[in-house]
XYZ file of C-alpha atoms in Angstrom:
339
model
C 0.000 0.000 0.000
C 1.280 3.399 -0.931
C 1.699 5.743 2.007
C 1.022 9.397 1.393
C 3.271 11.709 3.288
C 1.405 14.413 5.124
C 2.193 17.939 3.947
C 4.642 19.902 6.051
C 3.015 22.068 8.644
C 3.501 25.772 8.380
C 4.951 27.590 11.374
C 1.637 29.367 11.837
C -0.043 25.998 12.443
C 1.997 25.250 15.525
C 0.024 24.940 18.676
C 1.391 27.120 21.463
C 2.616 25.371 24.592
C -0.063 24.702 27.138
C 1.387 27.231 29.541
C 1.881 29.993 26.962
C -0.652 32.804 26.635
C -2.002 33.572 23.131
C -0.498 36.593 21.395
C -3.777 38.520 21.488
C -3.772 38.397 25.279
C -0.412 40.140 25.348
C -1.745 42.780 22.989
C -4.791 43.318 25.168
C -2.591 43.494 28.265
C -0.497 46.296 26.755
C -3.666 48.112 25.632
C -5.158 47.810 29.101
C -1.991 49.166 30.727
C -1.995 52.206 28.437
C -5.693 52.834 29.007
C -5.367 52.500 32.778
C -2.377 54.845 32.743
C -4.335 57.485 30.845
C -7.294 57.072 33.177
C -4.893 57.554 36.092
C -3.554 60.789 34.588
C -7.093 62.053 33.957
C -8.119 61.159 37.529
C -5.061 62.995 38.881
C -5.969 66.095 36.873
C -9.544 65.989 38.153
C -8.169 65.706 41.694
C -5.869 68.693 41.138
C -8.747 70.729 39.727
C -10.947 69.744 42.662
C -8.283 70.770 45.162
C -7.240 74.062 43.564
C -10.726 75.277 42.559
C -13.274 72.948 44.164
C -16.326 75.194 43.826
C -15.621 76.158 40.226
C -14.003 73.062 38.697
C -16.465 70.518 40.117
C -19.460 72.650 39.221
C -21.811 70.870 36.831
C -21.740 73.727 34.346
C -17.943 73.666 34.210
C -17.814 69.901 33.681
C -20.359 70.257 30.889
C -18.181 72.999 29.383
C -15.100 70.749 29.476
C -16.937 67.950 27.683
C -18.428 70.353 25.150
C -15.046 71.865 24.308
C -13.553 68.377 24.028
C -16.259 67.327 21.589
C -15.135 69.483 18.660
C -11.445 68.560 18.721
C -12.418 65.032 19.780
C -14.304 64.375 16.547
C -11.301 65.641 14.562
C -9.004 63.382 16.605
C -11.027 60.275 15.757
C -10.384 60.873 12.056
C -6.745 61.774 12.709
C -6.235 58.529 14.621
C -7.230 56.460 11.583
C -4.863 58.439 9.350
C -1.894 58.083 11.713
C -2.517 54.360 12.241
C -2.243 53.964 8.456
C 1.188 55.618 8.554
C -0.023 58.989 7.280
C -0.517 62.462 8.733
C -3.011 65.267 8.160
C -1.814 68.789 8.905
C -4.828 70.377 7.251
C -7.608 69.404 9.676
C -7.742 72.788 11.427
C -7.850 74.689 8.148
C -10.537 72.350 6.790
C -12.647 73.006 9.900
C -12.248 76.749 9.322
C -13.140 76.525 5.634
C -16.147 74.284 6.294
C -17.411 76.579 9.068
C -17.260 79.771 6.978
C -18.636 78.121 3.834
C -21.547 76.739 5.856
C -22.374 80.112 7.454
C -22.542 82.334 4.378
C -25.817 84.161 3.873
C -26.631 81.992 0.846
C -26.090 78.769 2.790
C -28.069 79.894 5.844
C -31.137 80.334 3.645
C -31.421 76.522 3.576
C -31.595 76.239 7.377
C -29.873 73.791 9.685
C -29.897 71.004 7.073
C -28.165 73.263 4.566
C -25.484 74.262 7.057
C -24.809 70.660 8.098
C -24.765 69.392 4.519
C -22.406 72.154 3.381
C -20.001 71.648 6.279
C -19.800 67.901 5.669
C -19.537 68.331 1.883
C -16.653 70.808 2.188
C -14.855 68.546 4.667
C -15.225 65.461 2.465
C -14.227 67.469 -0.612
C -10.988 68.600 1.016
C -10.351 65.049 2.210
C -10.859 63.827 -1.358
C -8.227 66.250 -2.676
C -5.781 65.148 0.031
C -6.489 61.487 -0.641
C -6.077 61.729 -4.414
C -2.806 63.651 -4.124
C -1.373 61.210 -1.576
C -2.763 57.881 -2.801
C -2.697 58.389 -6.560
C -0.373 61.378 -6.942
C 2.326 59.736 -4.793
C 2.774 62.927 -2.779
C 4.202 62.786 0.715
C 1.299 63.251 3.209
C 3.200 65.998 5.028
C 3.554 68.073 1.832
C 0.067 67.415 0.450
C -1.752 68.277 3.666
C 0.524 71.265 4.299
C -0.516 72.610 0.894
C -4.167 72.002 1.795
C -3.633 73.833 5.096
C -2.405 76.951 3.301
C -5.030 76.770 0.560
C -7.991 76.166 2.884
C -6.949 78.979 5.219
C -6.562 81.348 2.287
C -9.938 80.417 0.817
C -11.610 80.795 4.220
C -10.121 84.278 4.548
C -11.278 85.163 1.052
C -14.854 84.026 1.732
C -15.159 85.974 4.978
C -13.008 88.960 3.961
C -11.644 88.720 7.495
C -15.063 89.219 9.083
C -17.051 87.017 11.439
C -20.169 85.460 9.880
C -22.950 85.402 12.465
C -25.463 82.554 12.436
C -29.045 83.856 12.494
C -30.946 80.561 12.414
C -32.619 79.918 15.798
C -32.759 76.136 15.299
C -28.942 76.051 15.077
C -28.342 78.390 18.005
C -30.853 76.511 20.177
C -28.723 73.353 19.966
C -26.114 75.109 22.094
C -28.567 76.212 24.783
C -29.152 74.348 28.043
C -32.759 73.650 27.057
C -31.417 71.295 24.381
C -29.494 69.166 26.907
C -30.718 65.591 27.304
C -30.445 64.421 30.930
C -27.853 67.107 31.482
C -25.760 66.046 28.471
C -25.146 68.679 25.742
C -26.015 67.622 22.157
C -22.401 68.200 21.080
C -21.197 65.652 23.629
C -23.736 63.114 22.385
C -22.495 63.582 18.806
C -18.913 63.130 20.024
C -19.924 59.941 21.841
C -21.634 58.549 18.737
C -18.615 59.332 16.533
C -16.327 57.699 19.098
C -18.391 54.516 19.289
C -18.642 54.264 15.500
C -14.907 54.892 15.166
C -14.128 52.171 17.711
C -16.394 49.680 15.976
C -14.951 50.455 12.551
C -11.350 50.142 13.755
C -11.795 47.024 15.872
C -14.677 45.118 14.338
C -14.514 45.637 10.580
C -12.329 44.670 7.632
C -11.747 48.375 7.024
C -10.103 48.702 10.429
C -7.904 45.636 9.925
C -6.816 46.924 6.529
C -5.952 50.298 8.068
C -3.676 48.648 10.628
C -2.136 46.423 7.966
C -1.350 49.359 5.665
C 0.255 51.243 8.543
C 2.248 48.248 9.720
C 3.686 47.206 6.358
C 2.242 48.661 3.125
C 4.094 46.214 0.866
C 2.937 43.187 2.858
C -0.609 44.598 2.787
C -0.396 44.954 -1.001
C 0.842 41.380 -1.397
C -2.041 40.236 0.814
C -4.482 41.668 -1.720
C -5.268 45.031 -0.095
C -5.625 47.989 -2.449
C -3.324 50.278 -0.472
C -3.989 53.372 -2.573
C -7.746 53.044 -2.323
C -7.500 52.435 1.431
C -5.481 55.613 1.897
C -7.996 57.563 -0.173
C -10.817 56.322 2.053
C -8.893 57.297 5.193
C -8.437 60.906 4.094
C -12.100 61.006 3.111
C -12.872 59.837 6.654
C -10.654 62.543 8.115
C -12.404 65.167 5.994
C -15.807 63.864 7.090
C -14.816 64.224 10.746
C -13.620 67.782 10.054
C -16.982 68.632 8.484
C -18.868 67.289 11.498
C -16.524 69.170 13.847
C -17.117 72.379 11.885
C -20.863 72.024 12.389
C -20.358 71.458 16.123
C -18.126 74.528 16.279
C -20.796 76.582 14.526
C -23.290 75.511 17.200
C -20.810 76.256 19.975
C -19.734 79.701 18.765
C -22.802 80.751 16.772
C -20.584 81.956 13.951
C -18.120 81.063 11.240
C -14.620 82.530 11.241
C -11.513 82.007 9.154
C -9.551 81.612 12.409
C -11.617 78.613 13.547
C -9.731 75.380 14.114
C -6.454 77.143 14.843
C -3.805 74.539 15.816
C -6.392 71.746 15.786
C -3.936 69.651 13.805
C -1.370 69.825 16.598
C -3.924 69.110 19.328
C -5.355 66.139 17.422
C -1.928 64.653 16.703
C -0.839 65.186 20.308
C -3.997 63.564 21.691
C -3.535 60.556 19.405
C 0.119 60.191 20.390
C -0.431 60.256 24.136
C -3.308 57.860 23.566
C -0.872 55.255 22.264
C -1.039 55.749 18.493
C 2.343 55.253 16.840
C 3.452 58.019 14.474
C 5.092 55.325 12.368
C 1.710 53.635 11.935
C 0.418 50.146 12.602
C -0.960 50.701 16.087
C -3.469 52.939 17.813
C -6.705 53.047 19.766
C -9.762 55.259 19.596
C -10.268 55.026 23.356
C -6.703 56.203 23.995
C -7.092 59.132 21.623
C -10.347 60.213 23.288
C -8.698 60.040 26.711
C -5.872 62.156 25.304
C -8.401 64.785 24.202
C -10.024 64.803 27.642
C -6.621 65.152 29.332
C -5.630 68.178 27.236
C -9.051 69.810 27.603
C -8.978 69.302 31.371
C -5.492 70.833 31.572
C -6.684 73.868 29.631
C -9.681 74.268 31.926
C -7.605 73.972 35.107
C -5.106 76.543 33.857
C -7.913 78.937 32.915
C -9.627 78.612 36.298
C -6.332 79.269 38.102
C -5.536 82.282 35.892
C -2.252 80.752 34.726
C -0.521 82.029 31.615
C -1.157 80.245 28.326
C 2.580 79.881 27.711
C 2.887 77.728 30.832
C -0.027 75.670 29.565
C 1.732 75.069 26.237
C 4.920 74.061 28.050
C 2.938 71.544 30.108
C 1.363 70.095 26.952
C 4.760 69.830 25.305
C 6.181 67.987 28.308
C 3.267 65.518 28.221
C 3.818 64.849 24.502
C 7.544 64.218 25.019
C 6.823 61.894 27.930
C 4.248 59.977 25.870
C 6.676 59.483 22.972
C 9.418 58.285 25.340
C 7.005 55.793 26.898
C 6.077 54.529 23.429
C 9.731 53.947 22.549
C 10.255 51.956 25.736
C 7.121 49.873 25.268
C 7.856 46.467 23.731
C 6.291 45.898 20.318
C 3.303 43.593 20.305
C 3.375 42.961 16.575
């Protein structure tokens, strides 16, 4: 009888020793440590705020203000996190928010009501993201250069539209969304939108093929291409996603400020990148978490609020933020790779 030799087993088919923990448990352990560390920092900041200004910081109105302010940059950060995980960068998010906010608050746009303002803001954001994506994915431009060009162009166009003037929103249905009467169980509508965007972002990154492809492209683009992933199309989609988040953030900012200005979104790109970094997202791509990025946003917003309540200079605040960013990067370099 002829004996058929069994095919050689690939190294990936090996069964781990009975006492060894699966690789995914190690990954989860590192993620949990980072998340717990960020929660510890946030808790320490809340404690400091409660000690230095107990009556003001712990007031319900102030806590609602902190969450509301975090919502705008938080939505931008969700989109930025996806881009950085893929190994890219987007320096134009602040300028896109400004352009979307002024384009959505022109007199012609306001004639269409709240739906017209929302649609315009989102359309402008996605349009800018499309330009970035095409230049980077199909034009082979370096993300830093392409988005830097968009930053300058969007800021210039926003200034041209407004002629340097503030465009006041006159639609009551938009302004009412920022009033306390619109709060649901004490939660501002902007915070609820931020929460929804965060949950959707987490699900997309962790529970969909799109999220796995994003991580794969950031980890090793060539290996992702050989695995059958259309790397260029994936990058295009990611910049579209970033632009979409900027459009939503612009609408939230319009509600919050009741106006559109060419100076809106100033330095949002730096705040979003910083929040993503301290949240555990690698600038080199291939790793990142939505939860970490959101905690990073809350940490920076809380710091800003504490400094404002204690009448501390803004330059000291910027120094503190810079120190936190440096510390986060150093911790990342010392953290063993889980890939």
